[in-house]
Coordinates of C-alpha atoms in Angstrom, one line a residue:
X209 CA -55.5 -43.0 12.9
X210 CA -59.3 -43.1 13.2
X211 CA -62.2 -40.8 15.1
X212 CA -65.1 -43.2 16.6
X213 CA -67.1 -42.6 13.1
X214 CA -64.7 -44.4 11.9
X215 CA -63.1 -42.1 9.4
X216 CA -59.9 -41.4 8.8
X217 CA -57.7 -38.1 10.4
X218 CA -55.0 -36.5 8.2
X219 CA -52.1 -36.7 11.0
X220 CA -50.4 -33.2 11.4
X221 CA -46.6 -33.0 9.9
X222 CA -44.2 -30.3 11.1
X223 CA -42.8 -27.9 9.2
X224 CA -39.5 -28.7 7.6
X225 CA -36.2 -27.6 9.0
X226 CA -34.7 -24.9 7.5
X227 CA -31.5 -26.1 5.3
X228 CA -28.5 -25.3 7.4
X229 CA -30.0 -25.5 10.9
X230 CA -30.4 -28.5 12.0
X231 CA -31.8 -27.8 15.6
X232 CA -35.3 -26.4 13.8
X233 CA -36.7 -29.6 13.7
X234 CA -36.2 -30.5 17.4
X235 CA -36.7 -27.2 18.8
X236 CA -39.0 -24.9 16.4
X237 CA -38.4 -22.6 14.0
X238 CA -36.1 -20.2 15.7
X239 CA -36.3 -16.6 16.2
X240 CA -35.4 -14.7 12.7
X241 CA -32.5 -12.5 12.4
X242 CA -33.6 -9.0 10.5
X243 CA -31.7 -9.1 7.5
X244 CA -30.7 -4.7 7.6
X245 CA -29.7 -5.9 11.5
X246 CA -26.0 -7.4 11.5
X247 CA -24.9 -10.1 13.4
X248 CA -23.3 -9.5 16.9
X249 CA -25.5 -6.1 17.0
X250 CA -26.2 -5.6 20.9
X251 CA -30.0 -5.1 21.4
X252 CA -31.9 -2.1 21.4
X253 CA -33.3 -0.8 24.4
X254 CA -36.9 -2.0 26.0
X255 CA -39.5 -0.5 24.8
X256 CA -40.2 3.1 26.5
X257 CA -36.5 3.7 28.2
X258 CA -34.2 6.2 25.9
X259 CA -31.2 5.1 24.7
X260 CA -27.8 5.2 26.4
X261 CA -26.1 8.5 25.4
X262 CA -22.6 8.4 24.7
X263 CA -20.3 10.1 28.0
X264 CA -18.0 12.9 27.2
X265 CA -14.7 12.9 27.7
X266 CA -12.8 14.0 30.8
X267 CA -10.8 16.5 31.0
X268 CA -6.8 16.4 31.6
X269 CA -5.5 17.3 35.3
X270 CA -2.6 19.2 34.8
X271 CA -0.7 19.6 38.3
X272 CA -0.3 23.1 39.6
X273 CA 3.1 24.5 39.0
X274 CA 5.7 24.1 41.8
X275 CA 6.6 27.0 43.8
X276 CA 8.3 30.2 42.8
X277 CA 11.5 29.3 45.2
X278 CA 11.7 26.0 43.8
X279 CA 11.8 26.8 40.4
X280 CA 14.5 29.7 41.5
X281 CA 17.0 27.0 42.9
X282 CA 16.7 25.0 40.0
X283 CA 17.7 27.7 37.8
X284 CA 20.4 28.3 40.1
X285 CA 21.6 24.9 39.9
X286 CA 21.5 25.1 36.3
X287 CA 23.5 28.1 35.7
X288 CA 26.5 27.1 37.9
X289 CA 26.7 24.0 36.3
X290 CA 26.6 26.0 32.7
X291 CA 29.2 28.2 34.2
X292 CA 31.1 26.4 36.7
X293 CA 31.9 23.7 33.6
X294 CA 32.0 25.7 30.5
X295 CA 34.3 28.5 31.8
X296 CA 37.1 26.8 32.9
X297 CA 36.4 24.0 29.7
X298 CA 36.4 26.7 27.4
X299 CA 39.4 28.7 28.9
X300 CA 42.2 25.7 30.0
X301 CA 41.3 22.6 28.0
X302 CA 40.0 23.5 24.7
X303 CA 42.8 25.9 23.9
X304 CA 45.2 23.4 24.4
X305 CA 43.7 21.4 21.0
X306 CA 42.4 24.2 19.5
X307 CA 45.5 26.6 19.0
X308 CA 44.8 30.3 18.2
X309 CA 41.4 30.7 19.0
X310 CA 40.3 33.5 21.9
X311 CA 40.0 31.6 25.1
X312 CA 37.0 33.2 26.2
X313 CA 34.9 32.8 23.0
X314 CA 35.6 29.3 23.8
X315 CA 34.1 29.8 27.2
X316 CA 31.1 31.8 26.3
X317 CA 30.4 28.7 23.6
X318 CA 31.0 25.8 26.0
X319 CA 28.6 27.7 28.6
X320 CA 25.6 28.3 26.0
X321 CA 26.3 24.6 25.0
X322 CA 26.4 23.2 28.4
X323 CA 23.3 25.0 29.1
X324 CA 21.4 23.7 25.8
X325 CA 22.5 20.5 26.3
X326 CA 21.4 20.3 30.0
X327 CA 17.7 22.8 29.5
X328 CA 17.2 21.5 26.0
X329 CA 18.2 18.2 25.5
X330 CA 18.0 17.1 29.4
X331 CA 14.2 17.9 29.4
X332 CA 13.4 16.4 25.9
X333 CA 15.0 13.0 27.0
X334 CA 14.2 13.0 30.4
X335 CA 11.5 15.5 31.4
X336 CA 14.1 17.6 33.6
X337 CA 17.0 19.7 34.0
X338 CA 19.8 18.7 36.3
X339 CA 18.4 21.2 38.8
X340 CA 14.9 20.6 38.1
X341 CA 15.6 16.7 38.5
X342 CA 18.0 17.2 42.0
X343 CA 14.4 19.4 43.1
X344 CA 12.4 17.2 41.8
X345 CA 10.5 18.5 39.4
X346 CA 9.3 17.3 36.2
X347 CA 9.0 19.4 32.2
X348 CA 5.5 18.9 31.2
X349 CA 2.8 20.7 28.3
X350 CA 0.4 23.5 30.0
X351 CA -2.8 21.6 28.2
X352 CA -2.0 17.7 29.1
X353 CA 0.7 17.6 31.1
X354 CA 2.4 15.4 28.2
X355 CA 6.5 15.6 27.4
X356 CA 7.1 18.9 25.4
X357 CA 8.7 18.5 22.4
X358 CA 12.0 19.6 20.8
X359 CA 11.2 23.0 19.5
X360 CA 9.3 24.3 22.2
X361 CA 12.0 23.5 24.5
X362 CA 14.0 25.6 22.6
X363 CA 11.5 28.4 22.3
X364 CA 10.9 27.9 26.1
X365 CA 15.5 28.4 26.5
X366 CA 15.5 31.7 24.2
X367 CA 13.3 33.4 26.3
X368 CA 15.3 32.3 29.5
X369 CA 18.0 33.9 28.0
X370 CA 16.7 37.1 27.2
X371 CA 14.7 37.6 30.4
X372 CA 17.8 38.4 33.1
X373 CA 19.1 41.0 30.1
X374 CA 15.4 42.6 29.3
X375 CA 14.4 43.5 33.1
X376 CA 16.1 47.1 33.4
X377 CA 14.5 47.5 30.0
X378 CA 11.2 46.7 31.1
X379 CA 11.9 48.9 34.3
X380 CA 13.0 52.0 32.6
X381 CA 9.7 51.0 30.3
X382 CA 7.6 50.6 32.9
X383 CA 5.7 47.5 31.3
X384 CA 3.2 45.5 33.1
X385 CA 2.9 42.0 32.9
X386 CA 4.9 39.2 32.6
X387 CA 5.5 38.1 28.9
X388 CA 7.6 35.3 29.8
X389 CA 4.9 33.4 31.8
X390 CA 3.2 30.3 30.0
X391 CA 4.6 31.9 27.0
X392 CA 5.4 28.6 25.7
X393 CA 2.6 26.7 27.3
X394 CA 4.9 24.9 29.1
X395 CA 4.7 24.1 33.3
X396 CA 7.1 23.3 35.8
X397 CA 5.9 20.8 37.9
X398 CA 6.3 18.9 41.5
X399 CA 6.9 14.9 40.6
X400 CA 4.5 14.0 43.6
X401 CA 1.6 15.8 42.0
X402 CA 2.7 14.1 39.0
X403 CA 2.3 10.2 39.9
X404 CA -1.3 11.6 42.4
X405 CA -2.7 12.2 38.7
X406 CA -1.1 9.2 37.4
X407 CA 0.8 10.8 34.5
X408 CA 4.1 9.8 36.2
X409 CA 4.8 5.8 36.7

């Protein structure tokens, strides 16, 4: 190639490709990748706008606890099945197999078991008493409304026990208070108010 004084023009080369892309050569030297800036990084915000700030976490809706009556015939439910099965299960058909033992100690054993196995073991499994299940209510942790675990359900069933026992105590004492509620930090809730917050499916 020539200008019109008839000497010669170096002709312009491109810059080689970069080894290992082989689009540079067609398209231009792409756009370098800072090498303390690893791949798949998102990109940081324009110029003059602050950053996106991490959102905190929301806290747990724990239904309200169900009603006072509720919760009463449940517990009623509860303690005729305890005694309306482990009397007569401790006095007539146990004996029979288990010859010279005292008929009622029977009883009074098959009614504390009954009672574990329905308060203790019936809301580990399932989240509910037979009464609380027939009223529809569900077991749940005061701070997440999560299943309560083993020991705490039996925490929860030694107070039960005590409290029908420890109120002319607490009479003739005149305490305020009520040390049995949310002792345990555990709630007694409706299974509706359960599935509206979508801890029940």
């Amino acid at each position: 190639m020539s200008d019109p004084r008839g000497q010669h023009q170096p002709i312009p080369h491109s810059p080689p490709p970069q080894p290992g892309n082989p689009y540079a050569q067609r398209y231009g030297q792409p756009h370098a990748q800072p090498h303390n800036q690893p791949y798949g990084q998102p990109y940081a915000p324009p110029y003059g706008q602050p950053a996106p700030q991490p959102q905190p976490p929301q806290p747990v809706r724990v239904p309200e606890p169900a009603g006072d009556e509720r919760r009463m015939f449940a517990a009623a439910v509860d303690c005729v099945l305890a005694l309306g099965g482990g009397f007569p299960l401790g006095m007539d058909v146990l004996p029979k197999f288990t010859a010279g033992v005292e008929p009622l100690l029977l009883a009074v054993a098959c009614i504390f078991g009954l009672s574990i196995v329905n308060q203790v073991l019936g809301a580990w499994i399932f989240r509910a008493s037979l009464g609380k299940w027939m009223l529809r209510m569900r077991v749940v942790r005061e701070t997440d409304a999560g299943r309560p675990g083993f020991w705490r359900l039996v925490h929860r069933w030694l107070l039960g026990m005590t409290w029908l026992p420890m109120q002319p105590v607490r009479y003739l004492a005149c305490a305020d208070g009520d040390p049995y509620e949310d002792h345990c930090k555990i709630r007694y809730v409706r299974v509706k108010d359960l599935r509206r917050l979508r801890h029940l499916h």
